[in-house]
Amino acid sequence: MPDKSTADVAADGYHKYMDDVKLMSETGLEPYRFSISWSRLIPNGRGAVNPKGLKYYNNLIDELMNHGIQVHITLHHVDLPQILEDQYGGWLSPKIVEDFTAYADVCFREFGNRVASWTTIDEINIGVVDSYDSALFPPGRCSDPFGVTKCTTGDSSIEPYIAAKNALMAHASVFSLYREKYQHKQKGIVGINIYSYWSYPLTNATVDLEATQRCKDFLYGWMLGPLVFGDYPQVMKRNVGSRLPPFTKVQSKLIKGSLDFIGINHYFSVYVNDRPLDTGVRDYKADMSVNSRGICRVPQ
């Protein structure tokens, strides 16, 4: 942060987890989903496990179990070991697949006997856009004129799509690992989480109806298409063109069906109308080619 503040302490759950779990129990909370910090558990991204981090997560899980609270874990929620960003660009490199799978293997091995469900990546779709297009999230990459601030490095027209493919392949690799090595003993399930808002056409004009479907295809289909059918929606392939990295036949086979569940974080709904496809330099939002306006109710 500009003022040098950090989130090192924040709500201080590291020290107050027992009080937190007690409050959860008193309020009647039945399940609890929390994110593991890859950086806390494996500070160098790969290799040696931090014993203090391991102890903390074991203590937290045990405390939840002791209070009858079902444990749901997310493996990745924005937090990536800085060393992996420095070494090969993090999610922009296919090398992330091997490292993410090895990290997940540690989590399954150490915690899986007490975990009901695993979410590999939280809000994978908005995560890659806000990290590599708008630069709202780390590592804050973008290119003019798309970032919320002026970025020193990045390419908004292609990097979100590269990162998304690598993230999907990392998810599929982790799912395969769990199914082959752990699921028959631990009886857990593995899925992924997507960011969601619902879309309604602003008018009944054909272009607005098509824009509404296009909005859904770009928002959900970008991730659900590969996970369910093994490929992206046709409208994405058409609008993004060669900037959309394709799946090989082997990759498509690995990713298709690689989920036990889909998690949905739903926030609001929007009215959508058509915006002509930008023929200049484009990013994800320009490729989608819609105008949207948020609403707080379902239109009558």
mmCIF file of C-alpha atoms in Angstrom:
data_model
loop_
_atom_site.group_PDB
_atom_site.id
_atom_site.type_symbol
_atom_site.label_atom_id
_atom_site.label_comp_id
_atom_site.label_asym_id
_atom_site.label_seq_id
_atom_site.Cartn_x
_atom_site.Cartn_y
_atom_site.Cartn_z
ATOM 1 C CA MET A 1 0.000 0.000 0.000
ATOM 2 C CA PRO A 2 1.152 3.606 -0.574
ATOM 3 C CA ASP A 3 1.132 4.264 3.192
ATOM 4 C CA LYS A 4 3.188 1.064 3.793
ATOM 5 C CA SER A 5 0.317 -0.602 5.668
ATOM 6 C CA THR A 6 -0.159 -4.358 5.261
ATOM 7 C CA ALA A 7 -2.682 -7.073 6.055
ATOM 8 C CA ASP A 8 -0.192 -8.937 8.236
ATOM 9 C CA VAL A 9 -2.430 -8.632 11.300
ATOM 10 C CA ALA A 10 -5.883 -7.654 9.993
ATOM 11 C CA ALA A 11 -8.536 -9.493 12.077
ATOM 12 C CA ASP A 12 -5.731 -11.514 13.691
ATOM 13 C CA GLY A 13 -7.373 -14.883 13.150
ATOM 14 C CA TYR A 14 -3.949 -16.466 13.485
ATOM 15 C CA HIS A 15 -4.024 -15.809 17.225
ATOM 16 C CA LYS A 16 -7.769 -15.551 17.814
ATOM 17 C CA TYR A 17 -8.980 -18.623 15.925
ATOM 18 C CA MET A 18 -10.245 -20.334 19.110
ATOM 19 C CA ASP A 19 -12.406 -17.335 19.967
ATOM 20 C CA ASP A 20 -13.568 -17.143 16.356
ATOM 21 C CA VAL A 21 -14.621 -20.789 16.294
ATOM 22 C CA LYS A 22 -16.392 -20.390 19.630
ATOM 23 C CA LEU A 23 -18.413 -17.541 18.152
ATOM 24 C CA MET A 24 -19.211 -19.664 15.086
ATOM 25 C CA SER A 25 -20.488 -22.436 17.320
ATOM 26 C CA GLU A 26 -22.565 -20.053 19.428
ATOM 27 C CA THR A 27 -24.241 -18.642 16.302
ATOM 28 C CA GLY A 28 -25.089 -22.154 15.085
ATOM 29 C CA LEU A 29 -22.785 -22.146 12.076
ATOM 30 C CA GLU A 30 -22.754 -25.627 10.534
ATOM 31 C CA PRO A 31 -20.084 -25.420 7.779
ATOM 32 C CA TYR A 32 -17.155 -23.031 7.464
ATOM 33 C CA ARG A 33 -15.136 -22.350 4.323
ATOM 34 C CA PHE A 34 -11.768 -20.683 4.674
ATOM 35 C CA SER A 35 -8.767 -20.162 2.441
ATOM 36 C CA ILE A 36 -5.335 -21.607 3.031
ATOM 37 C CA SER A 37 -2.486 -19.211 2.328
ATOM 38 C CA TRP A 38 -0.054 -20.952 -0.027
ATOM 39 C CA SER A 39 2.569 -18.428 1.100
ATOM 40 C CA ARG A 40 2.067 -19.311 4.770
ATOM 41 C CA LEU A 41 2.181 -23.067 4.225
ATOM 42 C CA ILE A 42 4.981 -23.223 1.618
ATOM 43 C CA PRO A 43 6.768 -19.839 1.652
ATOM 44 C CA ASN A 44 9.009 -20.653 -1.317
ATOM 45 C CA GLY A 45 6.102 -21.861 -3.409
ATOM 46 C CA ARG A 46 7.517 -25.362 -3.577
ATOM 47 C CA GLY A 47 9.593 -27.617 -1.370
ATOM 48 C CA ALA A 48 9.815 -27.219 2.408
ATOM 49 C CA VAL A 49 6.615 -26.826 4.424
ATOM 50 C CA ASN A 50 6.531 -24.140 7.118
ATOM 51 C CA PRO A 51 5.906 -26.059 10.388
ATOM 52 C CA LYS A 52 4.230 -23.041 12.025
ATOM 53 C CA GLY A 53 1.818 -22.690 9.132
ATOM 54 C CA LEU A 54 1.104 -26.412 9.181
ATOM 55 C CA LYS A 55 0.444 -26.318 12.930
ATOM 56 C CA TYR A 56 -1.886 -23.336 12.632
ATOM 57 C CA TYR A 57 -4.101 -24.953 9.990
ATOM 58 C CA ASN A 58 -4.165 -28.266 11.856
ATOM 59 C CA ASN A 59 -5.177 -26.444 15.037
ATOM 60 C CA LEU A 60 -7.893 -24.482 13.245
ATOM 61 C CA ILE A 61 -9.316 -27.586 11.574
ATOM 62 C CA ASP A 62 -9.266 -29.547 14.824
ATOM 63 C CA GLU A 63 -10.993 -26.702 16.651
ATOM 64 C CA LEU A 64 -13.724 -26.584 14.013
ATOM 65 C CA MET A 65 -14.153 -30.357 14.207
ATOM 66 C CA ASN A 66 -14.348 -30.244 17.997
ATOM 67 C CA HIS A 67 -17.275 -27.843 17.693
ATOM 68 C CA GLY A 68 -19.068 -29.960 15.088
ATOM 69 C CA ILE A 69 -18.432 -27.507 12.252
ATOM 70 C CA GLN A 70 -17.891 -29.036 8.814
ATOM 71 C CA VAL A 71 -14.649 -27.915 7.160
ATOM 72 C CA HIS A 72 -14.538 -26.606 3.593
ATOM 73 C CA ILE A 73 -11.188 -25.361 2.283
ATOM 74 C CA THR A 74 -10.235 -23.074 -0.602
ATOM 75 C CA LEU A 75 -6.716 -23.572 -1.896
ATOM 76 C CA HIS A 76 -6.240 -20.278 -3.714
ATOM 77 C CA HIS A 77 -7.846 -16.898 -3.110
ATOM 78 C CA VAL A 78 -5.584 -14.205 -4.650
ATOM 79 C CA ASP A 79 -2.608 -15.079 -2.394
ATOM 80 C CA LEU A 80 0.343 -16.418 -4.426
ATOM 81 C CA PRO A 81 3.925 -16.869 -3.171
ATOM 82 C CA GLN A 82 5.868 -13.879 -4.472
ATOM 83 C CA ILE A 83 8.808 -16.050 -5.461
ATOM 84 C CA LEU A 84 6.701 -17.791 -8.124
ATOM 85 C CA GLU A 85 5.664 -14.436 -9.536
ATOM 86 C CA ASP A 86 9.304 -13.361 -9.643
ATOM 87 C CA GLN A 87 10.627 -16.594 -11.124
ATOM 88 C CA TYR A 88 8.191 -17.215 -13.965
ATOM 89 C CA GLY A 89 5.244 -14.810 -13.810
ATOM 90 C CA GLY A 90 2.884 -16.849 -11.646
ATOM 91 C CA TRP A 91 -0.375 -17.666 -13.412
ATOM 92 C CA LEU A 92 0.986 -16.432 -16.729
ATOM 93 C CA SER A 93 3.195 -19.520 -16.992
ATOM 94 C CA PRO A 94 2.140 -23.161 -17.416
ATOM 95 C CA LYS A 95 4.800 -23.930 -14.793
ATOM 96 C CA ILE A 96 2.205 -22.918 -12.215
ATOM 97 C CA VAL A 97 0.295 -26.149 -12.887
ATOM 98 C CA GLU A 98 3.001 -28.380 -11.422
ATOM 99 C CA ASP A 99 3.636 -26.125 -8.414
ATOM 100 C CA PHE A 100 -0.060 -25.664 -7.625
ATOM 101 C CA THR A 101 -0.607 -29.412 -7.827
ATOM 102 C CA ALA A 102 2.307 -30.079 -5.472
ATOM 103 C CA TYR A 103 0.927 -27.501 -3.018
ATOM 104 C CA ALA A 104 -2.514 -29.124 -3.185
ATOM 105 C CA ASP A 105 -0.907 -32.514 -2.586
ATOM 106 C CA VAL A 106 0.521 -31.228 0.714
ATOM 107 C CA CYS A 107 -2.918 -29.931 1.737
ATOM 108 C CA PHE A 108 -4.691 -33.170 0.842
ATOM 109 C CA ARG A 109 -2.088 -35.224 2.665
ATOM 110 C CA GLU A 110 -2.004 -33.127 5.827
ATOM 111 C CA PHE A 111 -5.627 -32.007 6.169
ATOM 112 C CA GLY A 112 -7.752 -34.209 3.920
ATOM 113 C CA ASN A 113 -8.863 -36.682 6.574
ATOM 114 C CA ARG A 114 -10.955 -33.893 8.143
ATOM 115 C CA VAL A 115 -12.084 -31.885 5.115
ATOM 116 C CA ALA A 116 -15.494 -32.362 3.476
ATOM 117 C CA SER A 117 -14.902 -30.327 0.327
ATOM 118 C CA TRP A 118 -12.125 -28.516 -1.505
ATOM 119 C CA THR A 119 -12.439 -25.438 -3.700
ATOM 120 C CA THR A 120 -9.345 -25.152 -5.861
ATOM 121 C CA ILE A 121 -9.632 -21.486 -6.873
ATOM 122 C CA ASP A 122 -11.996 -18.808 -5.625
ATOM 123 C CA GLU A 123 -13.731 -16.668 -8.271
ATOM 124 C CA ILE A 124 -11.379 -17.817 -11.011
ATOM 125 C CA ASN A 125 -13.070 -15.677 -13.666
ATOM 126 C CA ILE A 126 -12.996 -12.306 -11.931
ATOM 127 C CA GLY A 127 -9.622 -13.149 -10.396
ATOM 128 C CA VAL A 128 -7.796 -13.267 -13.714
ATOM 129 C CA VAL A 129 -9.574 -10.160 -15.018
ATOM 130 C CA ASP A 130 -8.801 -8.088 -11.941
ATOM 131 C CA SER A 131 -5.211 -9.342 -11.796
ATOM 132 C CA TYR A 132 -4.294 -8.971 -15.466
ATOM 133 C CA ASP A 133 -6.764 -6.516 -17.024
ATOM 134 C CA SER A 134 -8.099 -3.936 -14.546
ATOM 135 C CA ALA A 135 -5.162 -4.419 -12.112
ATOM 136 C CA LEU A 136 -7.381 -4.315 -9.020
ATOM 137 C CA PHE A 137 -5.747 -7.478 -7.635
ATOM 138 C CA PRO A 138 -2.098 -8.536 -7.376
ATOM 139 C CA PRO A 139 0.099 -8.655 -9.349
ATOM 140 C CA GLY A 140 -1.548 -5.523 -10.740
ATOM 141 C CA ARG A 141 -0.783 -5.991 -14.415
ATOM 142 C CA CYS A 142 -2.578 -4.115 -17.194
ATOM 143 C CA SER A 143 -2.020 -2.001 -20.265
ATOM 144 C CA ASP A 144 -3.440 1.377 -21.262
ATOM 145 C CA PRO A 145 -6.228 2.308 -21.329
ATOM 146 C CA PHE A 146 -7.749 -0.562 -19.350
ATOM 147 C CA GLY A 147 -6.292 -0.450 -15.846
ATOM 148 C CA VAL A 148 -7.853 1.367 -12.907
ATOM 149 C CA THR A 149 -4.396 2.874 -12.405
ATOM 150 C CA LYS A 150 -1.479 3.301 -14.757
ATOM 151 C CA CYS A 151 0.393 -0.005 -14.841
ATOM 152 C CA THR A 152 4.114 -0.331 -15.453
ATOM 153 C CA THR A 153 3.780 -3.747 -17.069
ATOM 154 C CA GLY A 154 1.189 -6.093 -18.541
ATOM 155 C CA ASP A 155 -1.039 -6.668 -21.576
ATOM 156 C CA SER A 156 -4.767 -6.471 -20.882
ATOM 157 C CA SER A 157 -5.653 -7.798 -24.323
ATOM 158 C CA ILE A 158 -4.132 -11.252 -23.831
ATOM 159 C CA GLU A 159 -2.887 -11.903 -20.285
ATOM 160 C CA PRO A 160 -6.327 -12.537 -18.692
ATOM 161 C CA TYR A 161 -6.911 -15.320 -21.211
ATOM 162 C CA ILE A 162 -3.466 -16.846 -20.678
ATOM 163 C CA ALA A 163 -3.867 -16.787 -16.912
ATOM 164 C CA ALA A 164 -7.358 -18.271 -17.148
ATOM 165 C CA LYS A 165 -6.176 -21.229 -19.203
ATOM 166 C CA ASN A 166 -3.297 -21.930 -16.818
ATOM 167 C CA ALA A 167 -5.634 -21.661 -13.832
ATOM 168 C CA LEU A 168 -8.111 -24.052 -15.417
ATOM 169 C CA MET A 169 -5.351 -26.531 -16.175
ATOM 170 C CA ALA A 170 -4.054 -26.232 -12.609
ATOM 171 C CA HIS A 171 -7.544 -26.914 -11.295
ATOM 172 C CA ALA A 172 -7.932 -29.945 -13.564
ATOM 173 C CA SER A 173 -4.553 -31.300 -12.462
ATOM 174 C CA VAL A 174 -5.478 -30.950 -8.787
ATOM 175 C CA PHE A 175 -8.864 -32.588 -9.363
ATOM 176 C CA SER A 176 -7.176 -35.527 -11.096
ATOM 177 C CA LEU A 177 -4.660 -35.858 -8.248
ATOM 178 C CA TYR A 178 -7.393 -35.936 -5.604
ATOM 179 C CA ARG A 179 -9.562 -38.415 -7.479
ATOM 180 C CA GLU A 180 -6.686 -40.816 -8.140
ATOM 181 C CA LYS A 181 -4.808 -40.561 -4.835
ATOM 182 C CA TYR A 182 -7.125 -39.393 -2.067
ATOM 183 C CA GLN A 183 -10.849 -39.464 -2.784
ATOM 184 C CA HIS A 184 -11.412 -43.184 -2.190
ATOM 185 C CA LYS A 185 -10.012 -42.845 1.355
ATOM 186 C CA GLN A 186 -10.981 -39.321 2.341
ATOM 187 C CA LYS A 187 -14.422 -39.270 0.676
ATOM 188 C CA GLY A 188 -14.211 -35.540 -0.009
ATOM 189 C CA ILE A 189 -15.183 -33.593 -3.111
ATOM 190 C CA VAL A 190 -13.317 -31.081 -5.271
ATOM 191 C CA GLY A 191 -14.761 -28.162 -7.194
ATOM 192 C CA ILE A 192 -14.125 -24.594 -8.245
ATOM 193 C CA ASN A 193 -15.783 -21.263 -7.519
ATOM 194 C CA ILE A 194 -16.895 -18.607 -10.002
ATOM 195 C CA TYR A 195 -17.965 -14.983 -9.642
ATOM 196 C CA SER A 196 -21.547 -14.399 -10.727
ATOM 197 C CA TYR A 197 -24.085 -11.767 -11.617
ATOM 198 C CA TRP A 198 -27.256 -12.457 -13.574
ATOM 199 C CA SER A 199 -28.067 -10.651 -16.835
ATOM 200 C CA TYR A 200 -31.371 -9.363 -18.220
ATOM 201 C CA PRO A 201 -31.839 -7.716 -21.631
ATOM 202 C CA LEU A 202 -32.454 -3.994 -21.417
ATOM 203 C CA THR A 203 -34.914 -4.243 -24.327
ATOM 204 C CA ASN A 204 -36.473 -7.054 -26.353
ATOM 205 C CA ALA A 205 -34.405 -6.072 -29.382
ATOM 206 C CA THR A 206 -32.539 -8.998 -30.912
ATOM 207 C CA VAL A 207 -29.176 -7.323 -30.410
ATOM 208 C CA ASP A 208 -29.854 -6.912 -26.694
ATOM 209 C CA LEU A 209 -31.038 -10.510 -26.335
ATOM 210 C CA GLU A 210 -27.844 -11.644 -28.038
ATOM 211 C CA ALA A 211 -25.766 -9.319 -25.882
ATOM 212 C CA THR A 212 -27.317 -10.796 -22.751
ATOM 213 C CA GLN A 213 -26.378 -14.312 -23.801
ATOM 214 C CA ARG A 214 -22.908 -13.094 -24.783
ATOM 215 C CA CYS A 215 -22.494 -11.605 -21.317
ATOM 216 C CA LYS A 216 -23.332 -14.980 -19.766
ATOM 217 C CA ASP A 217 -21.007 -16.817 -22.142
ATOM 218 C CA PHE A 218 -18.093 -14.548 -21.266
ATOM 219 C CA LEU A 219 -18.785 -14.492 -17.534
ATOM 220 C CA TYR A 220 -19.719 -18.137 -16.848
ATOM 221 C CA GLY A 221 -19.071 -19.945 -20.105
ATOM 222 C CA TRP A 222 -15.421 -18.918 -20.109
ATOM 223 C CA MET A 223 -14.922 -21.339 -17.204
ATOM 224 C CA LEU A 224 -17.923 -23.677 -17.409
ATOM 225 C CA GLY A 225 -17.475 -24.394 -21.125
ATOM 226 C CA PRO A 226 -14.064 -26.039 -20.676
ATOM 227 C CA LEU A 227 -15.094 -27.749 -17.422
ATOM 228 C CA VAL A 228 -18.291 -29.255 -18.853
ATOM 229 C CA PHE A 229 -17.648 -29.520 -22.600
ATOM 230 C CA GLY A 230 -13.857 -29.279 -22.899
ATOM 231 C CA ASP A 231 -13.781 -25.979 -24.818
ATOM 232 C CA TYR A 232 -14.711 -22.283 -24.717
ATOM 233 C CA PRO A 233 -18.049 -20.910 -25.966
ATOM 234 C CA GLN A 234 -18.080 -20.218 -29.679
ATOM 235 C CA VAL A 235 -18.759 -16.503 -29.195
ATOM 236 C CA MET A 236 -15.546 -16.184 -27.154
ATOM 237 C CA LYS A 237 -13.545 -18.001 -29.809
ATOM 238 C CA ARG A 238 -15.021 -15.705 -32.450
ATOM 239 C CA ASN A 239 -14.623 -12.380 -30.616
ATOM 240 C CA VAL A 240 -11.237 -13.023 -28.993
ATOM 241 C CA GLY A 241 -9.750 -14.922 -31.924
ATOM 242 C CA SER A 242 -6.074 -15.853 -31.764
ATOM 243 C CA ARG A 243 -5.669 -14.133 -28.382
ATOM 244 C CA LEU A 244 -7.657 -16.966 -26.771
ATOM 245 C CA PRO A 245 -5.157 -19.782 -26.097
ATOM 246 C CA PRO A 246 -6.670 -23.070 -27.316
ATOM 247 C CA PHE A 247 -6.731 -26.383 -25.502
ATOM 248 C CA THR A 248 -4.938 -29.343 -27.019
ATOM 249 C CA LYS A 249 -6.917 -32.592 -27.278
ATOM 250 C CA VAL A 250 -5.072 -33.914 -24.234
ATOM 251 C CA GLN A 251 -5.779 -30.747 -22.231
ATOM 252 C CA SER A 252 -9.431 -30.747 -23.251
ATOM 253 C CA LYS A 253 -9.815 -34.346 -22.117
ATOM 254 C CA LEU A 254 -8.145 -33.585 -18.768
ATOM 255 C CA ILE A 255 -10.275 -30.558 -17.990
ATOM 256 C CA LYS A 256 -13.642 -31.868 -19.218
ATOM 257 C CA GLY A 257 -15.632 -33.120 -16.241
ATOM 258 C CA SER A 258 -12.975 -32.145 -13.720
ATOM 259 C CA LEU A 259 -15.362 -31.147 -10.946
ATOM 260 C CA ASP A 260 -17.611 -32.575 -8.268
ATOM 261 C CA PHE A 261 -19.363 -29.235 -7.772
ATOM 262 C CA ILE A 262 -19.442 -25.613 -8.931
ATOM 263 C CA GLY A 263 -19.425 -22.899 -6.263
ATOM 264 C CA ILE A 264 -21.271 -19.684 -7.105
ATOM 265 C CA ASN A 265 -20.602 -16.300 -5.494
ATOM 266 C CA HIS A 266 -23.622 -14.310 -6.655
ATOM 267 C CA TYR A 267 -23.722 -10.571 -5.966
ATOM 268 C CA PHE A 268 -26.257 -8.694 -8.097
ATOM 269 C CA SER A 269 -28.044 -8.588 -11.450
ATOM 270 C CA VAL A 270 -27.586 -6.295 -14.447
ATOM 271 C CA TYR A 271 -29.525 -5.011 -17.423
ATOM 272 C CA VAL A 272 -27.544 -5.556 -20.586
ATOM 273 C CA ASN A 273 -27.613 -3.974 -24.012
ATOM 274 C CA ASP A 274 -25.438 -4.399 -27.060
ATOM 275 C CA ARG A 275 -22.275 -2.432 -27.653
ATOM 276 C CA PRO A 276 -20.662 -2.725 -31.090
ATOM 277 C CA LEU A 277 -17.497 -4.813 -31.024
ATOM 278 C CA ASP A 278 -14.467 -2.575 -30.574
ATOM 279 C CA THR A 279 -12.189 -2.957 -33.597
ATOM 280 C CA GLY A 280 -9.225 -1.288 -31.910
ATOM 281 C CA VAL A 281 -7.084 -2.578 -29.036
ATOM 282 C CA ARG A 282 -9.361 -4.722 -26.912
ATOM 283 C CA ASP A 283 -9.503 -6.317 -23.491
ATOM 284 C CA TYR A 284 -11.905 -8.832 -21.932
ATOM 285 C CA LYS A 285 -14.701 -6.286 -21.441
ATOM 286 C CA ALA A 286 -14.375 -4.909 -24.963
ATOM 287 C CA ASP A 287 -14.412 -8.469 -26.310
ATOM 288 C CA MET A 288 -17.677 -9.061 -24.449
ATOM 289 C CA SER A 289 -19.152 -5.998 -26.189
ATOM 290 C CA VAL A 290 -21.985 -5.186 -23.818
ATOM 291 C CA ASN A 291 -23.079 -2.255 -21.733
ATOM 292 C CA SER A 292 -24.388 -3.181 -18.293
ATOM 293 C CA ARG A 293 -26.181 -1.386 -15.484
ATOM 294 C CA GLY A 294 -26.578 -2.941 -12.052
ATOM 295 C CA ILE A 295 -29.952 -3.521 -10.446
ATOM 296 C CA CYS A 296 -31.049 -4.540 -6.965
ATOM 297 C CA ARG A 297 -34.257 -6.347 -7.968
ATOM 298 C CA VAL A 298 -35.513 -8.715 -10.613
ATOM 299 C CA PRO A 299 -37.352 -6.730 -13.319
ATOM 300 C CA GLN A 300 -41.125 -7.337 -13.413
#
